[in-house]
Amino acid sequence: MSTPTPVVIDTDPGIDDALAIVLALASPELDVRALTTVGGNTGLANTTENALRLLHLCGRDDIPVAAGADVPLVRRDSRADASTHGADGFGGVVLDPAPRAADPRGAVQLLVDVVEASAAPVTLIALGPLTNVAALVAARPDVAARLERLVLMGGGARVLGNMTPAAEFNIWFDPEAAARVVAAGVPITMVGLDVTHQALTAPGDWAGLRASGGRVARAVLGMVDYYTEYHRARLGIDSTAQHDSLAVAVAIRPDLVATRAVHVDVEYVGTLTRGMTVVDLDGVGGLPPTADVALEVDAAAFNALLTSRITELDGSLR
Ligand code: BDR
Ligand code: CA
């Protein structure tokens, strides 16, 4: 096996964030050097506490966690619908407290320190609103330029919105930040709704993991059950999109998705389209590509990777 890729995960846990983080911890292809937290699915105090508790559950109290932005750069009144991930962010699943507090350096400084200390270029995986990433780009463009790649869950090219008809949640929450990030010149893989809505997980997909009975499986399946119930009540469907896990899966196995290099902008002015990713799939604007946008996914391979890796992690904790 080749050397693991050093990664930092910027995240707002969040149910699908939790599964994504567990997938990263369970995967030998990745070396998780830090988690940085952002307000999004729930407030920053919850997302930070959730990140610490999740790492504790997985026996990884060695990975630093630092808190970043609680509110967006400009649109300070962005709020999640608390019922999506529950008021606590974990759908009411209570994990044991971690024996430590967040790293006092804060998210941007921790990112800077990790990138500067790493011999190999770091991949940043962003699973929430892009406020912290925009702050990094503004404060230390030299450090942002050293990133290997930014793999972000957000936006959409053909499937535009889950928060509004035109906007996906992470981009909608802080569109000014997203606009700055996509214009920053960092190589980007955008894992948006086009692929996360193709990679739905149905209750049967979790059967093997459920049977395994490990402590991580029990925790994340409690969250998945909450998320499934929400989807059933709201949308009348049983299946859930594991948005953030797919972004981590793409960092592990880029071949899981087919991408196209295209120019991406973020709309942050429009009254109906604020937070929309404007993806020039046909190159009509004539501008150079700014992101590799994922358009197709091998959903079966993704589901198998997600559930088998979590099962293996639990096995190693016994
Ligand atoms: C994204 O929004 C959040 O609710 C999820 O955690 C994911 O990052 C999906 O639109
Ligand atoms: Ca998220």
Coordinates of N, CA and C and ligand atoms in Angstrom, one line a residue, residues 10-18 41 85 126-129 153 168-170 243-244, ligand 2:
D10 N -12.7 19.5 7.5 CA -13.5 20.6 8.0 C -14.9 20.2 8.0
T11 N -15.6 20.3 9.1 CA -16.9 19.6 9.2 C -17.9 20.3 10.2
D12 N -19.2 19.9 10.0 CA -20.2 20.4 10.9 C -21.1 19.3 11.4
P13 N -20.5 18.3 12.1 CA -21.3 17.1 12.5 C -22.5 17.4 13.3
G14 N -23.6 17.0 12.8 CA -24.0 16.4 11.5 C -23.9 14.9 11.4
I15 N -25.1 14.3 11.0 CA -25.2 12.9 10.9 C -24.3 12.3 9.8
D16 N -24.5 12.9 8.6 CA -23.7 12.3 7.5 C -22.2 12.7 7.6
D17 N -22.0 13.8 8.3 CA -20.6 14.1 8.7 C -20.0 13.0 9.5
A18 N -20.8 12.6 10.5 CA -20.3 11.6 11.4 C -19.9 10.3 10.7
N41 N -24.9 22.5 10.3 CA -26.1 21.7 10.6 C -26.6 22.0 12.0
H85 N -31.0 17.2 11.3 CA -30.0 16.4 12.0 C -30.3 16.3 13.5
A126 N -13.8 19.3 2.8 CA -14.7 20.2 3.5 C -16.1 19.6 3.4
L127 N -16.7 19.4 4.5 CA -18.0 18.7 4.6 C -19.2 19.7 5.1
G128 N -18.8 20.9 5.3 CA -19.8 21.9 5.8 C -19.8 23.2 5.0
P129 N -20.4 24.2 5.5 CA -20.2 25.5 4.9 C -18.8 25.9 4.8
M153 N -17.9 18.8 -0.3 CA -19.3 18.4 -0.5 C -20.1 19.6 -0.6
E168 N -27.8 24.2 -2.7 CA -27.5 23.1 -1.8 C -27.1 23.7 -0.5
F169 N -27.4 23.0 0.6 CA -27.2 23.5 2.0 C -25.9 24.2 2.3
N170 N -24.8 23.5 2.0 CA -23.5 24.0 2.5 C -23.1 25.3 1.7
H243 N -24.3 12.2 1.9 CA -23.6 13.3 1.1 C -22.1 13.3 1.5
D244 N -21.8 13.5 2.8 CA -20.4 13.8 3.2 C -19.5 12.5 3.1
Ligands
CA2 CA -22.0 18.4 6.6

